[in-house]
Coordinates of C-alpha atoms in Angstrom, one line a residue:
Chain W
M1 CA 91.3 147.2 -6.0
R2 CA 91.3 143.5 -6.6
N3 CA 95.1 143.7 -7.1
V4 CA 95.5 145.5 -3.7
L5 CA 93.6 142.5 -2.2
I6 CA 95.8 140.0 -3.8
I7 CA 98.9 141.8 -2.3
I8 CA 97.3 142.0 1.2
K9 CA 96.3 138.3 1.1
K10 CA 99.8 137.3 0.3
E11 CA 101.5 139.5 2.8
L12 CA 99.3 138.4 5.6
K13 CA 99.9 134.6 4.6
R14 CA 103.7 135.5 4.7
F15 CA 103.4 136.8 8.3
F16 CA 100.8 134.8 10.0
T17 CA 102.1 131.3 8.7
D18 CA 105.7 131.8 9.4
R19 CA 106.4 130.6 12.9
R20 CA 109.5 132.7 13.3
M21 CA 107.7 135.8 12.3
L22 CA 104.8 135.1 14.7
L23 CA 107.4 134.7 17.4
A24 CA 108.7 138.1 16.5
L25 CA 105.4 139.5 16.5
F26 CA 103.7 138.2 19.6
L27 CA 106.7 137.4 21.9
P28 CA 107.1 140.9 23.1
G29 CA 103.5 140.9 24.5
I30 CA 104.1 137.7 26.1
V31 CA 107.4 138.7 27.6
I32 CA 105.9 141.9 28.9
Y33 CA 103.1 140.0 30.7
L34 CA 105.5 137.3 32.2
V35 CA 108.3 139.8 33.3
Y36 CA 105.8 142.4 34.7
S37 CA 103.8 139.7 36.6
L38 CA 107.1 138.2 37.8
M39 CA 108.3 141.5 39.0
G40 CA 104.9 142.1 40.7
N41 CA 105.2 138.8 42.5
F42 CA 108.6 139.7 43.7
I43 CA 107.9 143.0 44.8
G44 CA 104.6 141.8 46.2
G45 CA 106.5 139.2 48.2
A46 CA 108.8 142.0 49.6
V47 CA 106.2 144.4 50.7
S48 CA 103.2 142.1 51.4
T49 CA 102.1 142.3 55.1
D50 CA 102.3 139.6 57.6
K51 CA 98.7 137.8 57.9
N52 CA 98.8 138.2 61.7
Y53 CA 99.6 141.8 61.5
C54 CA 97.3 143.8 63.8
Y55 CA 96.1 147.1 62.0
Q56 CA 96.2 150.1 64.1
I57 CA 93.1 152.2 63.5
G58 CA 93.0 155.7 64.9
V59 CA 89.6 157.1 65.9
V60 CA 88.8 160.6 66.7
E61 CA 85.4 160.8 68.5
S62 CA 83.9 157.5 68.4
S63 CA 80.3 156.9 67.6
E64 CA 77.8 154.0 67.6
D65 CA 78.0 153.4 64.0
L66 CA 81.7 153.4 64.3
D67 CA 81.5 150.7 66.8
F68 CA 79.2 148.8 64.4
V69 CA 81.8 149.1 61.6
F70 CA 84.5 147.7 63.9
E71 CA 82.4 144.8 64.5
R72 CA 82.1 143.9 60.9
V73 CA 85.6 144.3 59.8
S74 CA 87.4 141.1 59.2
L75 CA 90.8 142.6 59.5
K76 CA 92.6 142.0 62.7
N77 CA 92.7 145.4 64.2
E78 CA 93.1 147.6 67.3
K79 CA 91.3 150.7 67.8
V80 CA 93.4 153.5 69.0
E81 CA 91.3 156.5 70.3
F82 CA 92.5 160.1 70.0
S83 CA 91.0 163.1 71.7
D84 CA 91.7 165.5 68.8
V85 CA 92.4 165.3 65.1
E86 CA 95.9 166.9 65.2
T87 CA 97.4 164.4 67.6
A88 CA 95.9 161.6 65.4
K89 CA 97.4 163.0 62.3
E90 CA 100.7 163.2 64.0
S91 CA 100.7 159.7 65.1
F92 CA 99.5 158.8 61.6
S93 CA 102.4 160.4 59.9
N94 CA 104.9 158.7 62.4
G95 CA 103.4 155.5 61.2
D96 CA 102.0 154.6 64.6
V97 CA 98.5 154.1 63.2
D98 CA 97.7 152.9 59.8
L99 CA 94.3 154.7 59.3
V100 CA 92.6 157.6 60.9
I101 CA 88.8 157.8 61.0
Y102 CA 87.6 161.2 62.0
Y103 CA 84.1 161.5 63.0
Q104 CA 82.5 165.1 63.0
K105 CA 79.1 165.4 64.4
G106 CA 77.2 167.8 62.4
H107 CA 76.3 171.1 64.1
S108 CA 72.8 172.5 64.0
G109 CA 71.6 171.9 60.6
S110 CA 74.7 170.4 58.9
M111 CA 75.4 166.9 58.3
D112 CA 77.4 164.5 60.4
S113 CA 80.5 163.3 58.6
Y114 CA 83.3 160.7 58.5
E115 CA 86.8 161.6 57.2
I116 CA 89.4 159.0 56.6
F117 CA 93.0 159.7 56.3
Y118 CA 95.0 157.0 54.5
N119 CA 98.2 157.0 52.6
S120 CA 98.0 155.5 49.1
A121 CA 101.7 154.7 48.9
D122 CA 101.5 152.4 52.0
V123 CA 100.3 148.9 51.6
K124 CA 99.0 148.5 55.3
S125 CA 97.3 151.9 55.1
T126 CA 95.4 151.2 51.7
T127 CA 94.6 147.5 52.9
A128 CA 93.0 149.1 55.9
Y129 CA 91.3 151.8 53.9
A130 CA 89.9 149.3 51.4
E131 CA 88.4 147.3 54.3
F132 CA 86.9 150.2 56.3
A133 CA 85.8 152.6 53.7
P134 CA 83.1 150.4 52.0
I135 CA 81.6 149.3 55.2
L136 CA 81.6 152.8 56.6
S137 CA 80.0 154.2 53.4
A138 CA 77.5 151.3 53.4
I139 CA 76.2 151.9 56.8
S140 CA 76.2 155.5 56.7
A141 CA 74.1 155.3 53.5
E142 CA 72.0 152.6 55.1
I143 CA 71.2 153.8 58.4
T144 CA 71.9 157.5 58.6
P145 CA 72.1 159.0 55.3
I146 CA 73.0 162.3 56.7
F147 CA 76.7 161.4 56.9
I148 CA 79.3 162.5 54.3
L149 CA 82.1 160.2 53.9
S150 CA 85.2 161.8 52.6
A151 CA 88.8 160.3 52.3
T152 CA 91.9 162.2 52.5
D153 CA 94.8 160.6 50.7
V154 CA 97.9 162.1 52.6
A155 CA 100.4 160.6 50.1
T156 CA 102.6 163.1 48.4
E157 CA 102.5 163.6 44.9
E158 CA 105.6 161.6 44.2
D159 CA 104.1 158.7 45.9
V160 CA 101.3 158.4 43.5
S161 CA 102.6 156.0 41.1
M162 CA 99.3 156.3 39.1
Y163 CA 100.2 159.9 38.1
V164 CA 103.5 158.6 36.7
M165 CA 101.7 155.6 35.1
K166 CA 99.4 158.0 33.3
M167 CA 102.4 160.0 32.0
V168 CA 104.3 156.9 30.9
L169 CA 101.4 154.9 29.4
P170 CA 101.2 157.0 26.2
M171 CA 104.9 156.3 25.6
L172 CA 104.7 152.6 26.3
I173 CA 101.7 152.2 24.0
M174 CA 103.3 154.2 21.3
T175 CA 106.6 152.3 21.6
M176 CA 104.7 149.0 21.4
L177 CA 102.9 150.1 18.3
L178 CA 106.1 151.1 16.6
S179 CA 107.7 147.8 17.6
G180 CA 105.0 145.8 16.0
C181 CA 105.6 147.8 12.8
L182 CA 109.3 147.3 13.2
A183 CA 108.9 143.7 13.4
V184 CA 107.5 143.6 9.9
A185 CA 108.1 146.6 7.8
P186 CA 111.7 146.2 7.1
E187 CA 111.3 142.5 6.4
S188 CA 108.4 143.0 4.0
I189 CA 110.1 145.8 1.9
A190 CA 113.8 146.2 2.5
G191 CA 113.9 142.4 2.8
E192 CA 112.3 141.7 -0.6
K193 CA 114.6 144.3 -2.1
E194 CA 117.6 142.6 -0.5
R195 CA 116.6 139.2 -1.8
G196 CA 115.6 140.5 -5.2
T197 CA 111.8 139.2 -4.9
I198 CA 110.4 142.8 -5.3
A199 CA 111.7 143.0 -8.9
T200 CA 109.4 139.9 -9.6
L201 CA 106.5 141.9 -8.3
L202 CA 107.4 145.1 -10.1
I203 CA 107.4 143.1 -13.4
T204 CA 103.7 142.4 -13.1
P205 CA 101.3 144.9 -14.6
I206 CA 99.9 146.0 -11.2
K207 CA 100.4 149.7 -10.4
R208 CA 103.2 150.6 -8.1
S209 CA 100.8 152.6 -6.0
Y210 CA 98.6 149.6 -5.5
I211 CA 101.6 147.5 -4.3
A212 CA 102.5 150.4 -1.9
I213 CA 98.8 150.3 -0.6
G214 CA 98.6 146.7 -0.3
K215 CA 101.9 146.5 1.5
V216 CA 100.9 149.3 3.9
I217 CA 97.5 147.8 4.7
A218 CA 98.8 144.2 5.3
L219 CA 101.8 145.7 7.5
S220 CA 99.3 147.7 9.4
I221 CA 96.9 144.7 10.2
T222 CA 100.0 142.6 11.2
A223 CA 101.5 145.4 13.3
L224 CA 98.1 146.2 15.0
S225 CA 97.5 142.5 16.0
S226 CA 101.2 142.5 17.4
A227 CA 100.5 145.7 19.2
I228 CA 97.1 144.4 20.5
V229 CA 98.9 141.4 22.0
S230 CA 101.6 143.7 23.6
F231 CA 98.9 145.9 24.8
F232 CA 97.0 143.2 26.5
G233 CA 100.3 141.8 27.9
L234 CA 100.8 145.2 29.5
V235 CA 97.2 145.8 30.7
L236 CA 96.8 142.2 32.2
S237 CA 100.1 142.6 34.0
I238 CA 99.6 146.1 35.4
P239 CA 97.2 145.0 38.2
K240 CA 99.8 142.4 39.3
L241 CA 102.5 145.0 39.3
A242 CA 100.3 147.6 40.8
S243 CA 98.8 145.7 43.6
S244 CA 102.4 144.9 44.9
A245 CA 103.5 148.5 44.6
G246 CA 101.1 149.9 46.9
G247 CA 97.5 149.9 46.2
M248 CA 97.8 151.5 42.8
Q249 CA 95.1 149.1 41.5
M250 CA 92.4 151.2 43.3
S251 CA 93.5 154.5 41.5
L252 CA 94.4 153.1 38.2
N253 CA 91.3 153.3 36.4
F254 CA 90.6 151.2 33.4
N255 CA 86.9 151.9 33.9
F256 CA 86.4 153.5 30.4
S257 CA 83.2 154.0 28.6
F258 CA 82.4 152.2 25.4
L259 CA 83.1 155.5 23.5
D260 CA 86.4 156.0 25.2
Y261 CA 87.4 152.5 24.0
L262 CA 86.2 153.2 20.5
G263 CA 88.1 156.5 20.3
L264 CA 91.2 154.9 21.6
F265 CA 90.8 152.0 19.1
I266 CA 90.4 154.4 16.1
V267 CA 93.2 156.5 17.2
I268 CA 95.4 153.6 17.7
L269 CA 94.5 152.2 14.3
F270 CA 95.5 155.4 12.5
T271 CA 98.7 155.8 14.5
V272 CA 99.7 152.2 13.4
M273 CA 99.1 153.1 9.8
C274 CA 101.2 156.3 10.2
F275 CA 104.1 154.3 11.7
T276 CA 103.7 151.7 9.0
I277 CA 104.0 154.4 6.3
I278 CA 107.2 156.0 8.1
L279 CA 108.9 152.6 8.4
S280 CA 107.8 151.5 4.9
I281 CA 109.3 154.6 3.3
I282 CA 112.5 154.1 5.3
S283 CA 112.4 150.3 4.4
T284 CA 111.9 151.3 0.7
I285 CA 115.0 153.7 0.8
A286 CA 117.3 151.2 2.7
K287 CA 119.1 148.5 0.8
S288 CA 118.9 145.8 3.3
V289 CA 116.9 144.8 6.4
K290 CA 119.9 145.6 8.6
E291 CA 120.1 149.2 7.1
A292 CA 116.4 149.7 7.6
S293 CA 116.5 148.6 11.1
S294 CA 119.4 151.1 11.8
Y295 CA 117.5 153.9 10.0
A296 CA 114.5 153.0 12.3
L297 CA 116.4 153.6 15.4
P298 CA 116.1 157.4 15.4
V299 CA 112.5 157.1 14.6
M300 CA 112.1 154.9 17.5
I301 CA 113.9 157.4 19.9
L302 CA 111.8 160.4 18.4
V303 CA 108.6 158.5 19.1
M304 CA 109.6 157.9 22.6
I305 CA 110.4 161.4 23.2
V306 CA 107.1 162.5 21.5
G307 CA 105.4 159.7 23.7
L308 CA 107.0 161.2 26.9
S309 CA 105.7 164.7 25.9
G310 CA 102.3 163.2 27.3
M311 CA 103.7 164.5 30.6
L312 CA 103.3 168.0 29.4
V313 CA 99.7 167.5 28.4
G314 CA 97.8 169.3 31.1
E315 CA 94.1 168.5 32.1
T316 CA 93.0 171.1 29.5
V317 CA 94.1 170.0 25.9
N318 CA 94.3 172.2 22.9
E319 CA 92.2 170.0 20.5
F320 CA 93.8 171.5 17.4
L321 CA 97.3 170.0 18.5
C322 CA 95.6 166.9 17.3
L323 CA 96.2 168.0 13.8
I324 CA 99.9 166.9 14.2
P325 CA 100.3 163.3 13.3
I326 CA 101.9 161.1 16.0
Y327 CA 101.8 163.8 18.5
N328 CA 97.9 163.7 18.3
T329 CA 98.2 160.0 19.6
V330 CA 99.8 161.2 22.7
Q331 CA 97.2 163.8 23.1
C332 CA 94.4 161.4 22.7
I333 CA 95.7 158.7 24.9
S334 CA 96.4 161.3 27.6
A335 CA 92.9 162.5 27.2
V336 CA 91.5 159.1 27.6
F337 CA 93.2 158.6 30.9
S338 CA 92.0 161.9 32.1
K339 CA 88.6 161.2 30.7
N340 CA 88.3 164.2 28.4
L341 CA 88.7 162.7 25.1
T342 CA 86.3 164.5 22.6
A343 CA 84.8 163.4 19.4
L344 CA 86.5 166.6 17.7
M345 CA 90.0 165.3 18.9
V346 CA 89.3 161.9 17.4
A347 CA 88.0 163.4 14.1
L348 CA 91.0 165.8 13.9
T349 CA 93.4 163.1 14.5
V350 CA 91.7 160.8 11.9
I351 CA 91.8 163.6 9.4
S352 CA 95.4 164.6 9.8
D353 CA 96.6 161.0 10.1
L354 CA 94.7 160.3 6.8
V355 CA 96.3 163.1 5.0
F356 CA 99.7 161.9 6.2
I357 CA 99.0 158.3 5.2
V358 CA 97.9 159.4 1.7
V359 CA 101.0 161.6 1.2
G360 CA 103.0 158.7 2.5
V361 CA 101.5 156.3 0.0
V362 CA 102.2 158.8 -2.8
V363 CA 105.9 159.1 -1.7
M364 CA 106.2 155.2 -1.5
A365 CA 104.7 154.8 -5.0
K366 CA 107.1 157.5 -6.3
L367 CA 110.1 155.5 -4.6
F368 CA 108.8 152.2 -6.1
N369 CA 109.0 153.8 -9.5
S370 CA 112.5 155.0 -8.9
E371 CA 115.0 152.7 -10.3
R372 CA 117.7 154.4 -8.4
V373 CA 115.8 153.4 -5.1
M374 CA 114.7 150.0 -6.3
F375 CA 117.8 148.7 -8.1
S376 CA 120.6 150.5 -6.2
K377 CA 123.4 148.1 -5.4
Chain F
M1 CA 105.6 138.9 -40.0
Q2 CA 104.6 141.4 -37.7
E3 CA 107.1 143.5 -35.8
T4 CA 106.3 143.0 -32.2
L5 CA 109.2 144.8 -30.6
I6 CA 110.6 148.0 -31.8
V7 CA 113.7 149.5 -30.0
Q8 CA 114.7 152.9 -31.3
N9 CA 117.8 154.9 -30.4
L10 CA 117.9 153.7 -26.8
V11 CA 120.4 155.6 -24.5
K12 CA 121.0 154.9 -20.9
T13 CA 123.6 156.4 -18.7
F14 CA 124.3 155.6 -15.1
E15 CA 126.0 157.7 -12.5
L16 CA 129.2 156.1 -11.3
S17 CA 130.0 156.2 -7.5
K18 CA 133.6 156.6 -6.3
K19 CA 134.0 152.9 -5.7
Q20 CA 132.6 152.1 -9.2
Q21 CA 135.0 154.6 -10.7
K22 CA 137.8 152.9 -9.1
I23 CA 136.6 149.4 -10.4
E24 CA 136.1 150.7 -13.8
R25 CA 139.4 152.7 -13.6
T26 CA 137.8 155.8 -15.0
K27 CA 137.4 159.4 -13.7
L28 CA 134.2 159.8 -15.6
K29 CA 131.3 160.3 -13.4
I30 CA 128.8 159.1 -15.9
K31 CA 128.9 155.6 -17.7
V32 CA 127.0 155.1 -20.9
A33 CA 125.6 151.8 -20.8
V34 CA 123.4 151.8 -23.8
D35 CA 124.5 154.2 -26.7
G36 CA 121.8 154.7 -29.5
L37 CA 120.8 151.2 -29.7
S38 CA 118.0 150.2 -32.2
F39 CA 116.7 146.9 -33.4
T40 CA 113.4 145.1 -34.1
A41 CA 112.1 141.7 -33.4
K42 CA 109.2 139.9 -35.1
E43 CA 106.6 137.4 -33.9
G44 CA 107.6 133.7 -34.3
E45 CA 111.3 134.4 -34.0
I46 CA 114.0 134.2 -31.5
Y47 CA 116.3 137.3 -31.5
G48 CA 119.6 136.9 -29.7
L49 CA 121.4 139.8 -28.2
L50 CA 125.2 138.8 -28.2
G51 CA 127.9 140.7 -26.5
P52 CA 130.6 140.5 -23.8
N53 CA 129.9 141.3 -20.2
G54 CA 129.0 144.9 -19.6
A55 CA 128.1 145.6 -23.2
G56 CA 124.7 146.7 -22.2
K57 CA 122.5 143.7 -22.9
T58 CA 121.0 143.5 -19.6
T59 CA 120.4 147.2 -19.3
T60 CA 118.5 147.0 -22.7
L61 CA 116.3 144.1 -21.7
R62 CA 115.6 145.9 -18.4
I63 CA 114.4 149.0 -20.3
I64 CA 112.3 146.8 -22.5
S65 CA 110.8 145.3 -19.4
T66 CA 110.0 148.8 -18.0
L67 CA 112.1 148.1 -14.9
I68 CA 114.3 151.0 -15.7
K69 CA 113.6 154.1 -18.0
P70 CA 115.9 155.1 -20.9
N71 CA 117.5 158.7 -21.0
S72 CA 116.3 159.0 -24.4
G73 CA 114.9 156.8 -27.2
E74 CA 111.8 154.6 -27.1
V75 CA 110.6 151.0 -27.2
F76 CA 107.2 149.7 -28.4
V77 CA 106.1 146.4 -27.4
L78 CA 103.1 145.5 -29.5
G79 CA 102.7 149.2 -30.3
K80 CA 102.6 150.1 -26.7
S81 CA 105.4 152.6 -25.3
V82 CA 107.4 151.5 -22.4
I83 CA 107.5 155.0 -21.3
K84 CA 104.0 156.0 -21.6
E85 CA 102.2 152.8 -20.9
P86 CA 104.5 150.7 -18.8
E87 CA 101.7 148.6 -17.1
K88 CA 100.2 147.7 -20.5
V89 CA 103.6 146.6 -21.7
R90 CA 104.2 144.6 -18.6
S91 CA 101.0 142.6 -19.2
E92 CA 102.3 141.8 -22.6
I93 CA 105.8 140.5 -21.7
G94 CA 107.3 137.8 -19.8
F95 CA 110.7 138.6 -18.3
L96 CA 113.1 136.3 -16.8
T97 CA 116.5 137.1 -15.4
S98 CA 118.5 135.8 -12.4
E99 CA 117.9 139.1 -10.7
L100 CA 114.2 138.2 -10.4
K101 CA 113.8 135.9 -7.3
L102 CA 111.0 134.1 -5.8
E103 CA 110.3 134.4 -2.1
D104 CA 111.7 131.4 -0.2
F105 CA 108.9 131.1 2.1
F106 CA 106.2 130.0 -0.5
T107 CA 105.6 127.1 -2.5
P108 CA 105.8 127.0 -6.4
N109 CA 102.0 126.2 -6.4
Y110 CA 101.1 129.3 -4.3
L111 CA 103.4 131.6 -6.2
Y112 CA 102.1 130.3 -9.6
D113 CA 98.6 131.3 -8.4
Y114 CA 99.7 134.6 -6.8
F115 CA 101.3 135.9 -10.0
S116 CA 98.5 134.4 -12.1
D117 CA 96.2 136.5 -10.0
L118 CA 98.3 139.5 -10.3
H119 CA 98.2 139.2 -14.1
G120 CA 94.4 138.7 -14.0
V121 CA 94.4 135.4 -15.5
E122 CA 91.0 133.7 -15.1
K123 CA 91.0 130.9 -12.7
S124 CA 90.0 128.0 -15.0
V125 CA 92.5 129.1 -17.7
S126 CA 95.1 129.4 -14.9
E127 CA 94.6 126.0 -13.4
K128 CA 94.8 124.4 -16.9
R129 CA 98.0 126.1 -17.7
K130 CA 99.5 125.5 -14.4
T131 CA 98.9 121.6 -14.7
E132 CA 100.5 121.8 -18.3
L133 CA 103.5 123.8 -17.3
F134 CA 104.2 122.0 -14.0
K135 CA 104.2 118.8 -15.8
K136 CA 106.4 120.0 -18.8
F137 CA 109.0 121.2 -16.2
G138 CA 108.6 118.4 -13.7
I139 CA 107.5 120.9 -11.1
D140 CA 104.5 118.8 -10.2
K141 CA 106.8 116.7 -8.3
F142 CA 107.8 119.4 -5.9
A143 CA 104.8 121.8 -6.3
E144 CA 104.3 121.9 -2.4
V145 CA 107.9 122.2 -1.3
K146 CA 109.0 125.6 -0.2
I147 CA 111.3 127.6 -2.7
A148 CA 114.0 127.7 0.0
D149 CA 114.2 123.9 -0.2
L150 CA 114.5 123.6 -3.8
S151 CA 117.9 123.2 -5.9
T152 CA 119.1 126.0 -8.1
G153 CA 117.9 124.1 -11.2
M154 CA 114.3 123.7 -9.7
K155 CA 114.3 127.3 -8.7
Q156 CA 115.2 128.5 -12.1
K157 CA 112.4 126.2 -13.6
V158 CA 109.8 127.6 -11.2
S159 CA 111.1 131.3 -12.0
L160 CA 110.6 130.4 -15.7
V161 CA 107.2 129.2 -15.3
V162 CA 106.1 132.0 -13.1
S163 CA 107.4 134.6 -15.6
I164 CA 105.0 133.3 -18.3
V165 CA 101.9 132.6 -16.2
H166 CA 99.9 135.1 -18.4
D167 CA 100.9 133.5 -21.7
P168 CA 102.8 136.5 -22.8
K169 CA 103.2 137.3 -26.5
V170 CA 106.8 138.7 -26.0
V171 CA 109.0 136.6 -23.9
I172 CA 112.4 138.2 -22.7
F173 CA 115.0 136.0 -21.1
D174 CA 118.3 137.3 -19.8
E175 CA 121.1 134.8 -20.0
P176 CA 118.4 131.9 -20.0
T177 CA 120.8 128.9 -19.5
N178 CA 123.3 130.5 -17.2
G179 CA 124.1 128.4 -14.1
L180 CA 121.9 125.6 -15.2
D181 CA 122.9 121.9 -15.5
V182 CA 122.9 120.4 -18.9
L183 CA 119.5 118.9 -18.5
T184 CA 117.6 121.9 -17.3
A185 CA 119.4 124.0 -19.9
K186 CA 118.2 121.6 -22.6
T187 CA 114.6 121.8 -21.1
V188 CA 114.7 125.6 -21.3
T189 CA 116.0 125.8 -24.8
D190 CA 113.6 123.3 -26.1
F191 CA 110.9 125.3 -24.4
L192 CA 112.0 128.6 -26.2
I193 CA 111.8 126.8 -29.6
D194 CA 108.5 125.6 -28.4
L195 CA 107.4 129.2 -27.7
K196 CA 108.7 130.3 -31.0
N197 CA 106.5 127.8 -32.8
Q198 CA 103.6 129.2 -31.0
G199 CA 104.2 132.4 -32.7
K200 CA 105.8 134.3 -29.8
T201 CA 108.6 136.8 -29.9
I202 CA 111.6 135.8 -27.9
I203 CA 114.5 138.0 -26.9
I204 CA 117.4 136.4 -25.3
S205 CA 120.7 138.0 -24.2
T206 CA 123.8 135.7 -24.0
H207 CA 127.4 135.5 -24.5
I208 CA 127.3 131.8 -25.4
F209 CA 127.8 131.4 -29.3
S210 CA 126.6 127.9 -29.5
L211 CA 123.3 129.0 -28.0
V212 CA 122.8 131.7 -30.5
E213 CA 123.7 129.3 -33.3
K214 CA 121.4 126.7 -32.2
I215 CA 118.1 128.7 -31.5
C216 CA 118.3 132.2 -32.7
D217 CA 116.8 133.3 -36.1
R218 CA 118.3 136.7 -35.8
V219 CA 121.1 138.2 -33.8
G220 CA 122.3 141.6 -32.7
I221 CA 125.9 142.1 -31.6
I222 CA 126.4 144.8 -28.9
I223 CA 129.6 146.1 -28.0
N224 CA 130.2 149.1 -25.5
G225 CA 126.3 149.9 -25.7
K226 CA 126.2 150.1 -29.5
M227 CA 124.5 147.8 -31.9
I228 CA 127.2 146.8 -34.4
V229 CA 125.2 144.2 -36.4
S230 CA 121.7 143.3 -36.2
D231 CA 120.4 140.7 -39.0
A232 CA 119.4 137.2 -39.8
L233 CA 122.0 134.7 -38.3
Q234 CA 123.1 133.5 -41.7
T235 CA 123.6 136.9 -43.1
V236 CA 125.8 137.8 -40.1
T237 CA 127.8 134.6 -40.3
G238 CA 128.0 134.3 -44.1
G239 CA 129.1 130.6 -43.7
K240 CA 131.8 131.2 -40.9
S241 CA 131.3 130.3 -37.3
L242 CA 129.6 132.8 -35.3
E243 CA 132.6 133.0 -32.9
D244 CA 135.0 134.0 -35.6
V245 CA 132.6 136.6 -37.0
F246 CA 132.2 138.0 -33.4
F247 CA 135.9 138.3 -32.9
D248 CA 136.5 139.9 -36.2
I249 CA 133.9 142.6 -35.5
Y250 CA 135.3 143.0 -31.9
K251 CA 138.7 143.5 -33.1
K252 CA 137.6 146.1 -35.5
E253 CA 135.6 147.8 -32.9
V254 CA 137.8 147.7 -29.8
G255 CA 141.2 147.2 -31.3
E256 CA 143.8 144.3 -31.3
D257 CA 144.6 144.6 -27.6
A258 CA 141.2 143.5 -26.5

């Protein structure tokens, strides 16, 4: 164990005190943040609405409360009254009005209600919705609690970028985790082989399996910290990108519970270790960093495909699919976003990943012992 | 004197790739690098393996150092088998070859501590030994300079020191003075004699006759993977120069055209 720690310490020193290495590790995250933010600003500039724009608010059946709401709204607006809901909807789909508020007086016994029609793919519509909905819900709760407020989003499914986001996010996260590993694993193993420094390590009395474990742990820590930076780069830039792309920030919900975060973190941790093992084995077999990187390319493509399979994960997940390493990551990340990540899923993921990691370390130790692999020219 | 190293009937073959077959001008797929090689070395002596390039010297040393495994035969270092107890053998030997490199990114000081830790040397012992060795080889002057920025001679000195951090009883040096300037070469040979006087067993491989004549107590001549002679230097030379003796043996083994 002491020897494993010595190896870990040295590897971490290698990675975290080398300026070029740090750049390779953390630049992707910073670039993601900058590019996405910049993209967001450009798109934002293109679609942002004129400050003097007068919002057209369609109203079906006015009420006193509604007048009260209009008084409080700070947006410049014009009230357009409709006699029935159908003409209002028609006018709404033609883009003549930005929002439709439909007041329905409750019939004997039933409650009064407000329905709001808005389009989440349209900036003006979402801006108006964001302005009106809270005030309306506030007063309906405050004054007459018998109102029910319901909003109808008339955007078609394709419009909802959130949906796509949910599907793409697992792939993005997985690709980032893998790139973190890719920045360090070939350098640490194939690089040492190429430069002949690994032989110096193999001549020490330390067991080959300890060298393998030490390397994998150190690489995982490094890859994880790189992935965390990338992840924050992505998370911080999403609102900027989203706000410009049509009110997505309201639907993209990062409001997870502590347990969701914990589950996500555990899953990511084990995924990084799985990736590290795969890339470490590849790097052990490869004769040079260059060779290791080219062998890693198919792995990258495969991981992206597996990541995209998140699209196929429905709302109901088969928890036992979590027994497949790597694929279980997609399952779990998708589950977090649809808020149905269970402890069983995390447990199964951890167990199967752990088995995968142990087998990987054994394979690596075997490779480290093989003179054909370690000393091939 | 105790026999610290026993090499018995060592055989090692390599598979030749197509490219290697072309280089070697052979159609054989298997090359016998070491062919039934045996010898012993005692404590307090320098044993020299002498032979031309490709004779199997380096392969033999790599087997003794547990970096590669023999097809058959056995090596015992202080009674421990290289096949059954490679880790124990590794803690008893110091191996230095140009193939073993040090990471460019680190300083001699850091690498010394790192390898000392891996060998499980106690901190106080390690520090004392480091000060002595660094002073002896003049490494103290560039102890905090990254390996990448050192000259070849400096690197070689650091490699040498790192290979013996654990004060091994058996020291194995593959071509110890190759590529070194005269001053560094002298430091190294003096150090080998110093180690011998401390009672260590030293095995070197070389093709430099003068080096063998200067420092070796016993010599083994290897040609084509076979040990032709293994005896005390005086017995082998019998008053002639080692160079003449070697070529006589070589002609007898390989033929006139060699």
